[in-house]
Coordinates of C-alpha atoms and ligand atoms in Angstrom, one line a residue:
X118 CA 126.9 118.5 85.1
X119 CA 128.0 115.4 86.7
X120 CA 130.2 117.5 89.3
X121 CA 127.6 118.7 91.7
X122 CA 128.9 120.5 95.0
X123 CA 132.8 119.8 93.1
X124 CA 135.6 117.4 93.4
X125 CA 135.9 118.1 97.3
X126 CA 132.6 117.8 98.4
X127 CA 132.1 114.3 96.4
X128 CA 135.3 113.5 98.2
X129 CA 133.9 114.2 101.2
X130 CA 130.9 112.0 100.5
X131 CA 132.7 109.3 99.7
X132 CA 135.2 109.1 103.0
X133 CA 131.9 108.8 104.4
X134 CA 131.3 105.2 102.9
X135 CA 128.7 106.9 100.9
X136 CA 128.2 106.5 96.8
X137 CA 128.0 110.1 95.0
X138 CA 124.6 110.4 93.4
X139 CA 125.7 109.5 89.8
X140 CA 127.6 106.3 91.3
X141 CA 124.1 105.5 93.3
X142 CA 122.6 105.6 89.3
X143 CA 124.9 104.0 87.3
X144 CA 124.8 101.2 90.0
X145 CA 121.0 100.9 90.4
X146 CA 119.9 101.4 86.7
X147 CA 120.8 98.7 84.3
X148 CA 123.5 99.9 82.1
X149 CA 122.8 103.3 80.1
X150 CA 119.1 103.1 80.3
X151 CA 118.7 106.2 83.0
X152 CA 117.3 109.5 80.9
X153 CA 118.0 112.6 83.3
X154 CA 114.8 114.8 83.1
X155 CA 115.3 118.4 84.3
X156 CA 119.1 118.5 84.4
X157 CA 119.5 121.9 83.7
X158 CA 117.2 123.1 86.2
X159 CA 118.5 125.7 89.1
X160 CA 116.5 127.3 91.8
X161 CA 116.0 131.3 91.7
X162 CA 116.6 132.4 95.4
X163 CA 118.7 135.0 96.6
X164 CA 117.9 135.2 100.1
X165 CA 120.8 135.3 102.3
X166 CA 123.1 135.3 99.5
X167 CA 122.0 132.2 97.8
X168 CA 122.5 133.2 94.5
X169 CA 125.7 132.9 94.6
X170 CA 125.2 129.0 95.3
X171 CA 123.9 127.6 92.1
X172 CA 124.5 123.8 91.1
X173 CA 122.7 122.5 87.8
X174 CA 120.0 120.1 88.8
X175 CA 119.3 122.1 91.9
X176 CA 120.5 119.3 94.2
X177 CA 118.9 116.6 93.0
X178 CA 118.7 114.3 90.1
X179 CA 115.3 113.2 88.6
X180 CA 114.6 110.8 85.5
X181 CA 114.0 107.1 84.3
X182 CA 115.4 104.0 83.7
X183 CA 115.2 99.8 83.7
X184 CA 115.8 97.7 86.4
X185 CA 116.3 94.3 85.3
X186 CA 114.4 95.7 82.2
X187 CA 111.6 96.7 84.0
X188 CA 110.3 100.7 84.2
X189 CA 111.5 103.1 87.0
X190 CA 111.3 106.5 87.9
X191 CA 114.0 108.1 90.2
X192 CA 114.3 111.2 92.5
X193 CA 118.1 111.0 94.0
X194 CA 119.3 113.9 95.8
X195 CA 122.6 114.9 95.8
X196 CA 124.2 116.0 99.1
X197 CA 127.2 117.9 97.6
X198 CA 124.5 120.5 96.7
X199 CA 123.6 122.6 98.9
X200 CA 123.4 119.3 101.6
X201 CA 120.6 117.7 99.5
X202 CA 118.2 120.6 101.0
X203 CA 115.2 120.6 99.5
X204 CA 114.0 124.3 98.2
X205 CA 110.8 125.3 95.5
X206 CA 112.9 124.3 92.2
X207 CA 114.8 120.6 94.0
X208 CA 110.9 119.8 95.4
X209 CA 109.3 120.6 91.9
X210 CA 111.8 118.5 89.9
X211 CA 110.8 115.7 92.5
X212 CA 106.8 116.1 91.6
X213 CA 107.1 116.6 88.7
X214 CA 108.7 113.1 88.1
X215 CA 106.3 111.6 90.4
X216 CA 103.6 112.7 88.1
X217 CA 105.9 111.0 85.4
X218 CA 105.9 108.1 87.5
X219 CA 102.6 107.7 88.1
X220 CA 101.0 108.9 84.9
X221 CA 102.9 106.0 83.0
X222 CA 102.3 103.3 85.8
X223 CA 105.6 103.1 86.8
X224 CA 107.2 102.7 90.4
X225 CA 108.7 105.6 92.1
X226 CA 112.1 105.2 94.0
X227 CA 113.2 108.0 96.2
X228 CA 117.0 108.1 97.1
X229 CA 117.3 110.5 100.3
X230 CA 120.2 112.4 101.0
X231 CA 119.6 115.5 102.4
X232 CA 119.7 118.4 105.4
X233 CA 115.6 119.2 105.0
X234 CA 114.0 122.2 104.2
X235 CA 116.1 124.4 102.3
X236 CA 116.4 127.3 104.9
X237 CA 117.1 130.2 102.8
X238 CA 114.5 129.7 100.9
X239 CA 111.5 129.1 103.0
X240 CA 108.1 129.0 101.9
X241 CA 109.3 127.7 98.5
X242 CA 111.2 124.4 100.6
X243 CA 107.7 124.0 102.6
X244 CA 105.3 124.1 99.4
X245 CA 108.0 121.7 98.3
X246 CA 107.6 119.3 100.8
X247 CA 103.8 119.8 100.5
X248 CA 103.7 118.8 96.8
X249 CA 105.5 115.7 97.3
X250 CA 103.9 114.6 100.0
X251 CA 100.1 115.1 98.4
X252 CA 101.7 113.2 95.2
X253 CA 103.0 110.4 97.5
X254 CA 99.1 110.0 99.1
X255 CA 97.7 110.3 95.1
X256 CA 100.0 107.8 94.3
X257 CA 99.6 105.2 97.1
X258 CA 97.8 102.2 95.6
X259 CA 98.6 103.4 92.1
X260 CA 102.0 102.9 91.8
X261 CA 104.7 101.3 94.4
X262 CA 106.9 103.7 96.2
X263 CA 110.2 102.9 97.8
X264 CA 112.5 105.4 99.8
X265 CA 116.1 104.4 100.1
X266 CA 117.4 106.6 102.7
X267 CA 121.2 107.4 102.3
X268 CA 122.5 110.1 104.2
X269 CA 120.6 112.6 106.5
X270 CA 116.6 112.8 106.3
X271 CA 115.3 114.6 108.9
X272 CA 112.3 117.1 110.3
X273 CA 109.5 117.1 107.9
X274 CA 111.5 115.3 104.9
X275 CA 110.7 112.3 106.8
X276 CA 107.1 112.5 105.8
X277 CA 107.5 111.3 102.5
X278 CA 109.1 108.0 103.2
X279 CA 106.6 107.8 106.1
X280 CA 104.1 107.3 103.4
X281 CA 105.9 105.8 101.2
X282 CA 105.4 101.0 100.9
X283 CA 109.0 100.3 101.9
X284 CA 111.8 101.9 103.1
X285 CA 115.4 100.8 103.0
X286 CA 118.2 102.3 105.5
X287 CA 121.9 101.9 104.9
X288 CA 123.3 101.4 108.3
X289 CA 126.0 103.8 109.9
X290 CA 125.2 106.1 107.2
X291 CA 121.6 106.9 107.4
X292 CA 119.3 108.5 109.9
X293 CA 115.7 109.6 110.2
X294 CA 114.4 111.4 113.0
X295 CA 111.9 114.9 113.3
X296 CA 113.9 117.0 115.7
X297 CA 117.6 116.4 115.7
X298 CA 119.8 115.5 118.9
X299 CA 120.7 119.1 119.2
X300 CA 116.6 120.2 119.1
X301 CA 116.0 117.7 121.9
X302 CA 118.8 118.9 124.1
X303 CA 117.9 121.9 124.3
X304 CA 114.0 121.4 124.6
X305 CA 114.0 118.4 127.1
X306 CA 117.7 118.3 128.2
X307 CA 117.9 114.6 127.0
X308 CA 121.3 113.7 125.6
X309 CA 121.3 111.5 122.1
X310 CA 123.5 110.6 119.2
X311 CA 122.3 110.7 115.9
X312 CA 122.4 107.0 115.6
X313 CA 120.7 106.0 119.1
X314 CA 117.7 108.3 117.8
X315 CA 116.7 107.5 114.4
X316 CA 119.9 104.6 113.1
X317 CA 118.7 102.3 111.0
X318 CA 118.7 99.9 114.5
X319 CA 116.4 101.9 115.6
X320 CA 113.9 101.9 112.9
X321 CA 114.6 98.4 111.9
X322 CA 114.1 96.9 115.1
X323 CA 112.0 99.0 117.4
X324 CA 110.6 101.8 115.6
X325 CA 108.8 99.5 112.4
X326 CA 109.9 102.7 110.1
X327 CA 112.4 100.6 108.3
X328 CA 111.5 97.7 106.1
X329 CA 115.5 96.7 105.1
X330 CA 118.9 97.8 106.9
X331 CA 121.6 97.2 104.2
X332 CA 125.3 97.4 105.1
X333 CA 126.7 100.0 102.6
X334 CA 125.1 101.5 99.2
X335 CA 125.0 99.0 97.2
X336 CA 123.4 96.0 99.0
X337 CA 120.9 98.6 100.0
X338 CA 120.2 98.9 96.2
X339 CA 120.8 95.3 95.3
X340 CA 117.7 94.7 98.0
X341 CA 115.6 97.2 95.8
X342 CA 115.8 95.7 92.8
X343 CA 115.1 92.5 94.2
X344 CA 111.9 93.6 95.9
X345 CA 110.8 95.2 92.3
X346 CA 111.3 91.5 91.3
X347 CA 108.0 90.4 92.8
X348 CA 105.9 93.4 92.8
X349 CA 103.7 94.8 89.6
X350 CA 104.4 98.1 88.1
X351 CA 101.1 99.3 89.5
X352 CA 97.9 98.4 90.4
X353 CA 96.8 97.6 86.9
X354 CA 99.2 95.5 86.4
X355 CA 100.3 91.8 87.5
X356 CA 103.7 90.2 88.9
X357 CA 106.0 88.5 86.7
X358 CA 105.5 85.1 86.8
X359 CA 109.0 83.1 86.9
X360 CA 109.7 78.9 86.4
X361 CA 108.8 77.5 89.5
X362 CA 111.6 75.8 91.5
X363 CA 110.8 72.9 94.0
X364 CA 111.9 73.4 97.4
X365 CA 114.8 71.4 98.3
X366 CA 113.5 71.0 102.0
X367 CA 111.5 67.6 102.3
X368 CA 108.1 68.4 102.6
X369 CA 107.2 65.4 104.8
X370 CA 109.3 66.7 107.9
X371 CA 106.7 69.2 108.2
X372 CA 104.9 67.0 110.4
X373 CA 107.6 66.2 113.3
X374 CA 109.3 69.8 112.6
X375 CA 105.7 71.5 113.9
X376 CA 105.8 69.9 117.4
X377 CA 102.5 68.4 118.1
X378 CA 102.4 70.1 121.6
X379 CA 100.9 73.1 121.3
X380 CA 102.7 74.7 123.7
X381 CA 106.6 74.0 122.1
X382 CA 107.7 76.8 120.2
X383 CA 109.6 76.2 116.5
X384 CA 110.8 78.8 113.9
X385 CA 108.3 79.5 111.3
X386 CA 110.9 80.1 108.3
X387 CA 111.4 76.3 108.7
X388 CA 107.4 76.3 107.8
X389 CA 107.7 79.0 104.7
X390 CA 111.1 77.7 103.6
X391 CA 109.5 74.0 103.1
X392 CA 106.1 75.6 101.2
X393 CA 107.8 77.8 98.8
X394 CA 109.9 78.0 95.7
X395 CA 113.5 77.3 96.5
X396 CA 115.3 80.7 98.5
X397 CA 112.0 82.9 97.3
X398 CA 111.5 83.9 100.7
X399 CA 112.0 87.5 100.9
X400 CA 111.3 88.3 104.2
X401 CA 110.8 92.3 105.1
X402 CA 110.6 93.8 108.4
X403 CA 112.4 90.9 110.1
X404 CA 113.8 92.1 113.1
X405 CA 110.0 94.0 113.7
X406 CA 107.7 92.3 115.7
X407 CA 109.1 88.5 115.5
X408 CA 106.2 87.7 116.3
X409 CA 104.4 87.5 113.0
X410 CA 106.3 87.4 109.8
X411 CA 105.8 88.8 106.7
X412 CA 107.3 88.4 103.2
X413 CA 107.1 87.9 99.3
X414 CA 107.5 84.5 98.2
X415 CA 106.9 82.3 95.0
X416 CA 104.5 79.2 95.0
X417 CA 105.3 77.8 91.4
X418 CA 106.5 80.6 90.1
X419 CA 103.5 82.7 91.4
X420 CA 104.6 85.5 93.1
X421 CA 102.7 85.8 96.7
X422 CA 102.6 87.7 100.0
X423 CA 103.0 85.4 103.0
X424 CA 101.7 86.2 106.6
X425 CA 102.6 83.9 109.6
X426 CA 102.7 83.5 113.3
X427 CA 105.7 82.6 114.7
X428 CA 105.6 80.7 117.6
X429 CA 109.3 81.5 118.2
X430 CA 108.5 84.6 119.2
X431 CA 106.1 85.6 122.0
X432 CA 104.6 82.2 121.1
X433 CA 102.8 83.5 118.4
X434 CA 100.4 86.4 120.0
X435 CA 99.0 88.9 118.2
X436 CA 100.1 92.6 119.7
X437 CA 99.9 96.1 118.6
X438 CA 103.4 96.0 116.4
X439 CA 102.3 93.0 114.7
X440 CA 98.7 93.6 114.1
X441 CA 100.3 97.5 112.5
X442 CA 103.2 95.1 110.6
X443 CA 100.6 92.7 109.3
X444 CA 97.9 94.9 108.6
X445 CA 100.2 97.3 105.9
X446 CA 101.7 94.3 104.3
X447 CA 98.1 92.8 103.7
X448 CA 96.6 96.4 102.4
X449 CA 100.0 96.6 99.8
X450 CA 99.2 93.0 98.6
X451 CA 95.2 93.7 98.1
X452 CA 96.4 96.9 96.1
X453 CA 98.8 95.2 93.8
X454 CA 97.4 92.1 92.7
X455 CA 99.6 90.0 94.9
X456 CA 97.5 87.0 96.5
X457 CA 98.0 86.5 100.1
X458 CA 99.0 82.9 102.2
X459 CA 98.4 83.2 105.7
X460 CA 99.8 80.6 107.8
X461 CA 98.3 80.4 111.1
X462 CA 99.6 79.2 114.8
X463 CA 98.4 81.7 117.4
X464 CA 97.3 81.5 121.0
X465 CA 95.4 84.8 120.7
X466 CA 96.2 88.4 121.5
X467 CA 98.9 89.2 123.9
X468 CA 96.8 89.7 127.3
X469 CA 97.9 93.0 129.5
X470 CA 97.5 96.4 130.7
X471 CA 100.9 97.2 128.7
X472 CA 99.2 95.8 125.4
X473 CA 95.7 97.9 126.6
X474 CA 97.0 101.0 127.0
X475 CA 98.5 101.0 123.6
X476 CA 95.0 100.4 122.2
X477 CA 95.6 96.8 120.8
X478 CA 91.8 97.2 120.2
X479 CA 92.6 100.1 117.4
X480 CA 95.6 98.3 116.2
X481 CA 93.8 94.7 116.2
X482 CA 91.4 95.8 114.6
X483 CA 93.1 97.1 111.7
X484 CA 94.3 93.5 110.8
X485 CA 90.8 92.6 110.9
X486 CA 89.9 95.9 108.6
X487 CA 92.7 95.0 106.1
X488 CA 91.9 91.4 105.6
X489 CA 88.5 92.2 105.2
X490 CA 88.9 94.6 102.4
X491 CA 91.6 92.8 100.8
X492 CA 90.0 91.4 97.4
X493 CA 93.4 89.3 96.0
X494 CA 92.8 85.7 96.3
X495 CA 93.4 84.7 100.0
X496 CA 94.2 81.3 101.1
X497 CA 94.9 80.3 104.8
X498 CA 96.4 77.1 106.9
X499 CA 95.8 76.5 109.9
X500 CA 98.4 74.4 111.1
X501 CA 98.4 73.9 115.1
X502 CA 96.1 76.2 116.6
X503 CA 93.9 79.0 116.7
X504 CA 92.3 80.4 119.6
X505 CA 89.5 83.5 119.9
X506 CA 89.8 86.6 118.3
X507 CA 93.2 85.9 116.6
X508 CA 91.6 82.6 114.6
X509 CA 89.3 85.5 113.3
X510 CA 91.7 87.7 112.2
X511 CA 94.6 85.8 110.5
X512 CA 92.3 86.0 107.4
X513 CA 89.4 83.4 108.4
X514 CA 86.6 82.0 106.4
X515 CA 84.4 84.7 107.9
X516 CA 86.9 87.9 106.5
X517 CA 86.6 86.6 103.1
X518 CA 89.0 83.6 102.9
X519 CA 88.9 82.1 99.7
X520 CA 90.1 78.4 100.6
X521 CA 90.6 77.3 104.2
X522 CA 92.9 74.6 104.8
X523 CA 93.6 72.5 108.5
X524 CA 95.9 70.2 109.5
X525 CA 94.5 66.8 110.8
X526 CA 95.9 68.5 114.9
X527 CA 94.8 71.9 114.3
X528 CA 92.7 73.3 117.1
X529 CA 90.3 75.9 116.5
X530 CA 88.6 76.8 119.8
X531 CA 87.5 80.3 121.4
X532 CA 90.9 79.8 123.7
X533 CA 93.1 77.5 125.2
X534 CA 92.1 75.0 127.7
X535 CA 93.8 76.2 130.5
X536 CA 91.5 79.6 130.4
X537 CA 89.0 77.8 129.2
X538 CA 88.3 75.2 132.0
X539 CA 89.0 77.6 134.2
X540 CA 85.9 79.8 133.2
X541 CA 83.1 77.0 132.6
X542 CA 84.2 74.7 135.1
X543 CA 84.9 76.4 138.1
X544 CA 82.3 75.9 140.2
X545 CA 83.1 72.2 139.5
X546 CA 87.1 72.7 140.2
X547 CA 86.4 74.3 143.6
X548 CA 84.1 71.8 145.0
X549 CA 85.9 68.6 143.6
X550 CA 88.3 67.0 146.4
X551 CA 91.4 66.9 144.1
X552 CA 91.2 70.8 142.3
X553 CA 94.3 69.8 140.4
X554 CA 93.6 66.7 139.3
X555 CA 89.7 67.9 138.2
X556 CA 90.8 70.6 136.4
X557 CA 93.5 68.3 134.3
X558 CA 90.7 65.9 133.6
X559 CA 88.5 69.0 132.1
X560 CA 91.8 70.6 130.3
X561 CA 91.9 66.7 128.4
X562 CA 88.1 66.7 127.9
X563 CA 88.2 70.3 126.6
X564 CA 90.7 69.5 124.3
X565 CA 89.8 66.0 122.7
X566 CA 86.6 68.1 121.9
X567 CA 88.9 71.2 120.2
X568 CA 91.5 69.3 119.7
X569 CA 90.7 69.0 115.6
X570 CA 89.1 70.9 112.6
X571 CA 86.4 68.8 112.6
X572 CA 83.8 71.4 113.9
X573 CA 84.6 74.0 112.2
X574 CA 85.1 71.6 108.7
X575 CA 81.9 70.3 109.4
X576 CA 79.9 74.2 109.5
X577 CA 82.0 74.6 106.3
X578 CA 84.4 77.1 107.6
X579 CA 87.4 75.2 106.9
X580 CA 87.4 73.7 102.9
X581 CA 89.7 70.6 103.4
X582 CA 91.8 69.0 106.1
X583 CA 95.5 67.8 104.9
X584 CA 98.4 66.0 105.9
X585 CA 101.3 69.2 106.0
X586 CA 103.0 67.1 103.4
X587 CA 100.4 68.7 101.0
X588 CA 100.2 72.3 102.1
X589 CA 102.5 73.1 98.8
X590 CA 100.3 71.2 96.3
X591 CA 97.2 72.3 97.5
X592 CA 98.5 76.1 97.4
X593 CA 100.0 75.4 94.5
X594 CA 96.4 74.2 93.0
X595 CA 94.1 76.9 94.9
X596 CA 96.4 79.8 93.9
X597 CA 96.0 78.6 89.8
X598 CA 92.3 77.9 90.7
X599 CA 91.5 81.8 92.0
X600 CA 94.6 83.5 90.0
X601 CA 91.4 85.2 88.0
X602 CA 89.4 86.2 91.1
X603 CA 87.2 89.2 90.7
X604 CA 85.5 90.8 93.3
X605 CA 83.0 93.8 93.1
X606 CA 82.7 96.1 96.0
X607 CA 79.8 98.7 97.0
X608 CA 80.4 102.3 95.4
X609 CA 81.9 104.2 98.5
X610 CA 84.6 107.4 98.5
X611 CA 86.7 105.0 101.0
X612 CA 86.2 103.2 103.6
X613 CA 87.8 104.7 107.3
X614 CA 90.3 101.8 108.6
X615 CA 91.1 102.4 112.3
X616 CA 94.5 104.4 112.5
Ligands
HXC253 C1 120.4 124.9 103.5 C2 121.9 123.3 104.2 C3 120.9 122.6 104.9 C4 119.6 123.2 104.9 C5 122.7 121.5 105.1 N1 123.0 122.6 104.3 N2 121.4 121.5 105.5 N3 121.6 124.4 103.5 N4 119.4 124.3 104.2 N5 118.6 122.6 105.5 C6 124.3 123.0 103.8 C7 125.3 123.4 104.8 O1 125.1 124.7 105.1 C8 126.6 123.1 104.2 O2 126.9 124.1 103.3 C9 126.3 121.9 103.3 O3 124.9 121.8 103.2 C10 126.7 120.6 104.0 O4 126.3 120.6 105.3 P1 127.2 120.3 106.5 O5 126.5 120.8 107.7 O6 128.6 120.8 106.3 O7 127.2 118.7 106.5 P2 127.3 117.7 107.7 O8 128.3 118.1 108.7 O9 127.5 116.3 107.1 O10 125.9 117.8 108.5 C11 124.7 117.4 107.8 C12 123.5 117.8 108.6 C13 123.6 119.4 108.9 C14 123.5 117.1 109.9 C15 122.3 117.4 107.8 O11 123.8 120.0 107.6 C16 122.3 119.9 109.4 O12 122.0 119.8 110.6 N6 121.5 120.6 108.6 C17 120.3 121.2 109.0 C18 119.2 120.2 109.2 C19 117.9 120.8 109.5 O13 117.7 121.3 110.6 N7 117.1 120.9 108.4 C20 115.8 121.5 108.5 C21 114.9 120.4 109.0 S1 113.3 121.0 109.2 P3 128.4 124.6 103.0 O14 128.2 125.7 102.0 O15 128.9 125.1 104.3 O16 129.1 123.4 102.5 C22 112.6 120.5 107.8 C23 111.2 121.0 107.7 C24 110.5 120.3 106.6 O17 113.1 119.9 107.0 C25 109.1 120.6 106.7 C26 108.3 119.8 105.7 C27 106.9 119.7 106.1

């Protein structure tokens, strides 16, 4: 049963650098826990001579396991079948274990590997797709779904990992895209490779599809089972908590490692990697909008999701990618239990027509949408500054913050004092006899009024102002103090986040 397509066609998958299916398995599951479930199924099409073409399993491989002892459900398809196409019986077998999946509160991991629809068969490779896709949407906030893709996944097929939490690429080997180079030839006579339209690159870096690029098979699957690490098995349910482990970074260079200038830029990881567990930080999306960084981490063993500016990029701004990169992260963390750290260090939202036309008010606003909803305990620093809308929406007092933290610097004013002065002052600036000179006197005045949290401490909208030495204690304290947070919320079907 093992054999799928035969000896030449696993051949043939592996002088592509690929794994066979079994070998994806064996390597993912810990050792002989995987149950196959529906092994002996085939599918019953003869169109176009298809009969003739019948593999056990039907192309792909469905069942159950433990990862580092913990409960998963797998769907792997099996390109030496048929390609890995997907017809009535292959798409059943794949529903039927995301019902599996889902009905014992269990995450779903998806390998893909596979040409699409099943032509010959047609309507039954459509209603296929259909099923899975409806079971993904059912299953969203239930349980967490991952999609590894391996191989080809392409039209439609690309659907499900498009709803799917996270999706992992392998690089060279793996591509998404809906209509194939050939397609796009033909329709608009522009000339791509396979890899230049939907690589891993691609989605990794500039379309946002990809959470993870892994060099071959296996450290695509060794990044899956770390990710299942600190995530629940469903909504229900809670993230292991694991000893906590003191970062090794020294805490106290916090202060001259954030440059007081509000205008010098400075890597963010240095931030994260001095506030959490030692090497917790498990960073997705990273080569995705710079700008704003997101990640798993641990805080004393508590596992957490982390959302930051980076000032390294883009100096921080909010734009459309990171609002869309933020927002997601934010909504998977509310659904599963996983309290939230935001770090904050933003001069607003980007400003341009560029950023306008791609509606950073609908994508904005869905940042806004998502901390709002988000129920998990949700703690916040502000650490240099926060201007305007942006303060608002990296998960301020007034979305809902639980605890809001400042440190002594922070500046937390409706913008910068450039822009500023240059609104309420200019009247002033045009008739003074030195403009230059005027205007720097207002910029200083401006800011010695901004230029810390005590306004907004003092209207209670930040809880404490502390030395960045103490950001990991006082996590550490508010995170144990709101770990049993409950939150009701009004009766409604759902609410309608801008898309
Ligand atoms: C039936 C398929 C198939 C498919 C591949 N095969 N794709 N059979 N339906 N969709 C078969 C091939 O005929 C071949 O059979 C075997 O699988 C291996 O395929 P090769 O072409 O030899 O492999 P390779 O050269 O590696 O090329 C892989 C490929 C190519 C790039 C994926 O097979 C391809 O372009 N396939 C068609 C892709 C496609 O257009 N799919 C439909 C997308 S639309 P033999 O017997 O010769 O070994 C879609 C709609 C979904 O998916 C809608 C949902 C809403």
């Amino acid at each position: 049963m093992r054999l799928g397509g035969g000896e030449k066609r696993l051949e043939a998958q592996r002088s592509k650098g690929k794994l066979t299916v079994w070998e994806r398995i064996e390597y993912f599951f810990d050792e002989e826990t995987f149950e196959e479930v529906g092994g002996f199924i085939e599918h019953r099409c003869s169109n176009f001579g298809l009969d003739k073409s019948k593999a056990a399993g039907d192309g792909v491989v469905t069942g159950f396991g433990l990862v580092n002892g913990q409960l998963v459900y797998m769907a792997a398809q099996d390109f030496t079948v048929l390609g890995g196409s997907l017809g009535e019986m292959h798409g059943r077998k794949i529903a039927n274990i995301m019902d599996m999946a889902i009905a014992n509160g269990a995450p779903m991991v998806t390998l893909n590997d596979s040409g699409g629809a099943r032509i010959q068969e047609g309507i039954g490779a459509l209603c296929g797709y259909g099923e899975i896709f409806f079971r993904n949407t059912k299953a969203s906030g239930v349980i967490p779904q991952i999609s590894v893709i391996m191989g080809p996944c392409a039209g439609g097929a690309v659907y499900s990992p498009g709803i799917t939490d996270f999706v992992a690429m392998v690089d060279d080997t793996s591509y998404m895209f809906i209509t194939g180079p050939d397609v796009i030839k033909t329709v608009t006579g522009e000339e791509v490779t396979k890899d230049t339209l939907g690589g891993g690159d691609v989605h990794l870096k500039k379309s946002g599809v990809a959470t993870y690029v892994g060099a071959d098979d296996e450290s695509t699957l060794d990044w899956v089972k770390v990710l299942l690490s600190y995530i629940p098995a469903n909504n229900d349910a809670y993230p292991d908590r694991t000893p906590s482990k003191e970062p090794q970074l020294d805490a106290k260079e916090l202060e001259s490692f954030v440059p007081s200038n509000p205008n010098k830029a400075y890597d963010i990881l240095g931030v994260i990697d001095r506030l959490v567990d030692t090497g917790s930080f498990f960073e997705l999306q990273d080569k995705f909008a710079a700008n704003i960084v997101i990640g798993f981490a641990r805080i004393d063993g508590i596992s957490v999701g982390i959302v930051a500016n980076n000032p390294k990029h883009l100096a921080g701004c909010m734009d459309v990618d990171a609002s869309d990169k933020a927002a997601r992260f934010v909504r998977f963390c509310d659904a599963f239990n996983i309290p939230l750290v935001t770090l904050v260090d933003v001069p607003g939202f980007l400003p341009g027509t560029d950023q306008e036309y791609n509606g950073i008010i609908r994508h904005g606003a869905k940042l806004l949408y998502a901390y709002s909803e988000a129920t998990v305990p949700k703690l916040t620093v502000i650490m240099r500054k926060s201007y305007g809308g942006a303060y608002i929406c990296m998960c301020s007092k007034h979305l809902g913050a639980d605890m809001v933290v400042a440190w002594p610097g922070s500046e937390i004013a409706v913008m910068g004092p450039k822009g500023a002065v240059n609104v309420i002052f200019r009247k002033d600036i045009a008739e003074a006899e030195d403009k230059n000179l005027r205007a720097k006197e207002l910029e200083t005045e401006y800011s010695e009024k901004f230029a810390n949290p005590q306004m907004a401490a003092s209207l209670g909208y930040i809880d404490n102002v502390i030395e960045p030495a103490e950001t990991r204690g006082t996590l550490i304290r508010y995170l144990k103090s709101h770990l049993g947070k409950e939150q009701i919320t009004p009766r409604r079907k759902h609410g309608n986040i801008p898309l």
